GROMACS .gro file of C-alpha atoms in nm:
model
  159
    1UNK     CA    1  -0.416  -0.827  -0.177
    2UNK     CA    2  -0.080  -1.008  -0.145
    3UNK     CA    3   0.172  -0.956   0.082
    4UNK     CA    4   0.406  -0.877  -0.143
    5UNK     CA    5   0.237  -0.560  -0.273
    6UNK     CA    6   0.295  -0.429   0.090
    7UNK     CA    7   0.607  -0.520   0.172
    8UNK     CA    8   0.787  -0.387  -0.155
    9UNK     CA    9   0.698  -0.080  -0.115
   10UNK     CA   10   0.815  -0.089   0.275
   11UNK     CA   11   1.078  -0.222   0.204
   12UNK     CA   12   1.126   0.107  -0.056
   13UNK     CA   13   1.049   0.349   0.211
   14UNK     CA   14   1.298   0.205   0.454
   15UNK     CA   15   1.578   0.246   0.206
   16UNK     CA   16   1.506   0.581   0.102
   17UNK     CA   17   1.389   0.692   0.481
   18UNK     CA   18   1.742   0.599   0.587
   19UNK     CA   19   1.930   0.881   0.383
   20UNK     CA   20   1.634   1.142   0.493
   21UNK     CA   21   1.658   1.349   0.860
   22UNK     CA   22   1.586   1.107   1.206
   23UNK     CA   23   1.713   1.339   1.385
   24UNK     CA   24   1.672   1.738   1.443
   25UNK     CA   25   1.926   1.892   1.723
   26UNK     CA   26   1.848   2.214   1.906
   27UNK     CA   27   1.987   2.396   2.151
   28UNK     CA   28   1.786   2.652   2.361
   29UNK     CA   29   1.519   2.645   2.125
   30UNK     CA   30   1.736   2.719   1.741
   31UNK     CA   31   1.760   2.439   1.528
   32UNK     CA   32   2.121   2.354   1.442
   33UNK     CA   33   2.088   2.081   1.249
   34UNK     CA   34   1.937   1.761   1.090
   35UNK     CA   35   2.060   1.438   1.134
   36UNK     CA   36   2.020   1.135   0.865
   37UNK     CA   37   2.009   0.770   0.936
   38UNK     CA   38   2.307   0.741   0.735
   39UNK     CA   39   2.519   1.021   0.937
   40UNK     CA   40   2.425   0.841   1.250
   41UNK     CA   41   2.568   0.505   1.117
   42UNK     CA   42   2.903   0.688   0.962
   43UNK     CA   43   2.918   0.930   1.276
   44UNK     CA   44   3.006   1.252   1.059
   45UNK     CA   45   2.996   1.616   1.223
   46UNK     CA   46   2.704   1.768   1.121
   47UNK     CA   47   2.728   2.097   1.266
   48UNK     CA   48   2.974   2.267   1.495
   49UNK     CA   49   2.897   2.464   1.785
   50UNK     CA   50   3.139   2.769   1.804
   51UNK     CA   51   3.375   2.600   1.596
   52UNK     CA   52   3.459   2.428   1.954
   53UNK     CA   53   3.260   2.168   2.008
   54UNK     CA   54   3.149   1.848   1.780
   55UNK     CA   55   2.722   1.810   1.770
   56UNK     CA   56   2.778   1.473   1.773
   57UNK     CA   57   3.020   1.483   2.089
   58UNK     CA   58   2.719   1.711   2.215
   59UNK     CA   59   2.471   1.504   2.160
   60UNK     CA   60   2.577   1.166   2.211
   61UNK     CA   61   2.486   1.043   1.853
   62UNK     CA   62   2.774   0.938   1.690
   63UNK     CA   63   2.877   0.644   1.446
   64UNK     CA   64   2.743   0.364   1.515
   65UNK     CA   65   2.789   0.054   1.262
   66UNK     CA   66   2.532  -0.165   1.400
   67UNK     CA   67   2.245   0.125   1.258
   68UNK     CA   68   2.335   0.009   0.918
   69UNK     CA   69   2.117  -0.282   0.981
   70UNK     CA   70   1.838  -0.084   0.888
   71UNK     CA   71   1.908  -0.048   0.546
   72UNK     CA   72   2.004  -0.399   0.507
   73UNK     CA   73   1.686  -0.518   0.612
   74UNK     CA   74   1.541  -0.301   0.301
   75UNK     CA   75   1.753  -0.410   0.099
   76UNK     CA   76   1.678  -0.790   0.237
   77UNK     CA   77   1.309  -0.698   0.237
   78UNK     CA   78   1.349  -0.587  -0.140
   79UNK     CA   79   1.472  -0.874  -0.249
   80UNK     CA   80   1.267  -1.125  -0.081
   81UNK     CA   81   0.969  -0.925  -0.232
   82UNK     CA   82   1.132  -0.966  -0.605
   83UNK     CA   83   1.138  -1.306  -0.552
   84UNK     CA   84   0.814  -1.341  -0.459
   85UNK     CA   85   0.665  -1.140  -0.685
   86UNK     CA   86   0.881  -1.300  -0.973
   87UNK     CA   87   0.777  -1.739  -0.849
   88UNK     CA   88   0.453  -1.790  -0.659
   89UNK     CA   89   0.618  -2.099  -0.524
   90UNK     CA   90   0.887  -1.888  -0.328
   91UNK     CA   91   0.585  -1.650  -0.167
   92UNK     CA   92   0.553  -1.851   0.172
   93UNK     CA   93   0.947  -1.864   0.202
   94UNK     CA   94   0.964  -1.494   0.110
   95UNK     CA   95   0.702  -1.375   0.364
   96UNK     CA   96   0.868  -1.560   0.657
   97UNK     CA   97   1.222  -1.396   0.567
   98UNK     CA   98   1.007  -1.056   0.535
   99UNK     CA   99   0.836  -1.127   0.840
  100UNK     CA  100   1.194  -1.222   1.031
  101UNK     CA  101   1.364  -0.898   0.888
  102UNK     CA  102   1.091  -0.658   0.919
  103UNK     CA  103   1.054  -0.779   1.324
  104UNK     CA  104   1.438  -0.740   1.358
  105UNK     CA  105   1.427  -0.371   1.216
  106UNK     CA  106   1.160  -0.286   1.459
  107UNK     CA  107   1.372  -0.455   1.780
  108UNK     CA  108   1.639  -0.291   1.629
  109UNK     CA  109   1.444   0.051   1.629
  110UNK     CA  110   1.315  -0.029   2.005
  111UNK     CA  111   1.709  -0.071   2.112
  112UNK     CA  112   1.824   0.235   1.913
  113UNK     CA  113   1.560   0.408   2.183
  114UNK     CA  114   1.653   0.273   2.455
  115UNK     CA  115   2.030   0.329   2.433
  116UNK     CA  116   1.961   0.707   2.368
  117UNK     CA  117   1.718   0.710   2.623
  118UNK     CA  118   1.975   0.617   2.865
  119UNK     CA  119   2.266   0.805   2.739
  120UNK     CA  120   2.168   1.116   2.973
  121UNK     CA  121   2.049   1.459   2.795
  122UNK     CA  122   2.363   1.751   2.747
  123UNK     CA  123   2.194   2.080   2.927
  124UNK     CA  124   2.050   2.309   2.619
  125UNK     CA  125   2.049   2.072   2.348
  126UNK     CA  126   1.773   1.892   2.281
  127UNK     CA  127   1.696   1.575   2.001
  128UNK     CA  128   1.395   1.557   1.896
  129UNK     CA  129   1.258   1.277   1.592
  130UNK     CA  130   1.233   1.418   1.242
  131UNK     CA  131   1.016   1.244   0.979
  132UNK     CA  132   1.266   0.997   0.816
  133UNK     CA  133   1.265   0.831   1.127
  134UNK     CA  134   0.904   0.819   1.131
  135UNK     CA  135   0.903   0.731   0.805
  136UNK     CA  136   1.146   0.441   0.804
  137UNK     CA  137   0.911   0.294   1.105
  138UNK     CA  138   0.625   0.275   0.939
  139UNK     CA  139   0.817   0.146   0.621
  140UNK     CA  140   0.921  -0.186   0.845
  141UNK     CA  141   0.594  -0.222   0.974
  142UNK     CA  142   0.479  -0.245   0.589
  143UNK     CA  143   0.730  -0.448   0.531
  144UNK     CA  144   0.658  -0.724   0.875
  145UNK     CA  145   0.253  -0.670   0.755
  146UNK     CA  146   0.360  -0.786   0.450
  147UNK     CA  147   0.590  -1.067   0.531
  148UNK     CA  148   0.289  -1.183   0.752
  149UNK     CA  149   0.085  -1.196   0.475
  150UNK     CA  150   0.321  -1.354   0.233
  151UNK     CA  151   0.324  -1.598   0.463
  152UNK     CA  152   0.008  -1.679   0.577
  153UNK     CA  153  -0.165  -1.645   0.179
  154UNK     CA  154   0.153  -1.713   0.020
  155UNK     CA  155   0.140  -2.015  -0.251
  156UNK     CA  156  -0.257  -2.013  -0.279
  157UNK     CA  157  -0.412  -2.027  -0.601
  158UNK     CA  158  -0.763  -1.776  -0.615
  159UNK     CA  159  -1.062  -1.991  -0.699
   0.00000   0.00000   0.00000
């Protein structure tokens, strides 16, 4: 199976994952909310607590720009798979920009972590992953799997 078959389809999930929950905030054990990849990029206020105090002020999980990379590298990955999937000669060239994208999604991912990691915990309220998040993982790993193998089959005639 080519490469290209995989990453499409990751590339898919990433773009649709991103608009789907990441995020689910509670506070002494109530859900108060879901956060999407896209309301953690554009910073809105997702829920109010007491009509006082911001979630996102809360929880330390507001706007950040640089998360919109995520989508771009589905829509990258998306592309690079139409072109492969459109001239056999472009495959190899394809997979590597797959491969390249895919691999900066996941570091991406892994810094995302990090910086909340270390961005302390607010007494009561705890984050938690929801399964866009999960989702849009595993849809740049399809999409790096496939970028590998565009690149390592890519431009080989079956005999």
């Amino acid at each position: 199976m080519s490469g290209k078959f995989i990453s499409i389809p990751g590339a898919l999930l990433v773009l649709i994952c991103f608009f789907l929950p990441w995020l689910t905030v509670s506070c002494n054990g109530q859900e108060l909310g879901q956060v999407s990849g896209m309301e953690l990029a554009v910073g809105s206020d997702v829920v109010s607590i007491d009509d006082q105090f911001r979630l996102v002020d809360l929880a330390a999980v507001g706007g950040d720009v640089a998360r919109l990379v995520i989508p771009l590298t589905g829509i990258v990955g998306l592309l690079l798979g139409i072109v492969a999937l459109m001239n056999r000669e472009n495959e190899r060239g394809a997979g590597v920009g797959s491969l390249i994208f895919g691999i900066l999604g996941l570091l991406g991912f892994a810094l995302e972590y990090l910086l909340l990691r270390q961005a302390g915990e607010v007494p009561g309220i705890a984050i938690s992953p929801a399964y866009g998040l999960w989702a849009s993982i595993a849809g740049l790993l399809l999409l790096t799997i496939g970028g590998l193998l565009m690149t390592i089959l890519g431009g080989r005639t079956k005999t």
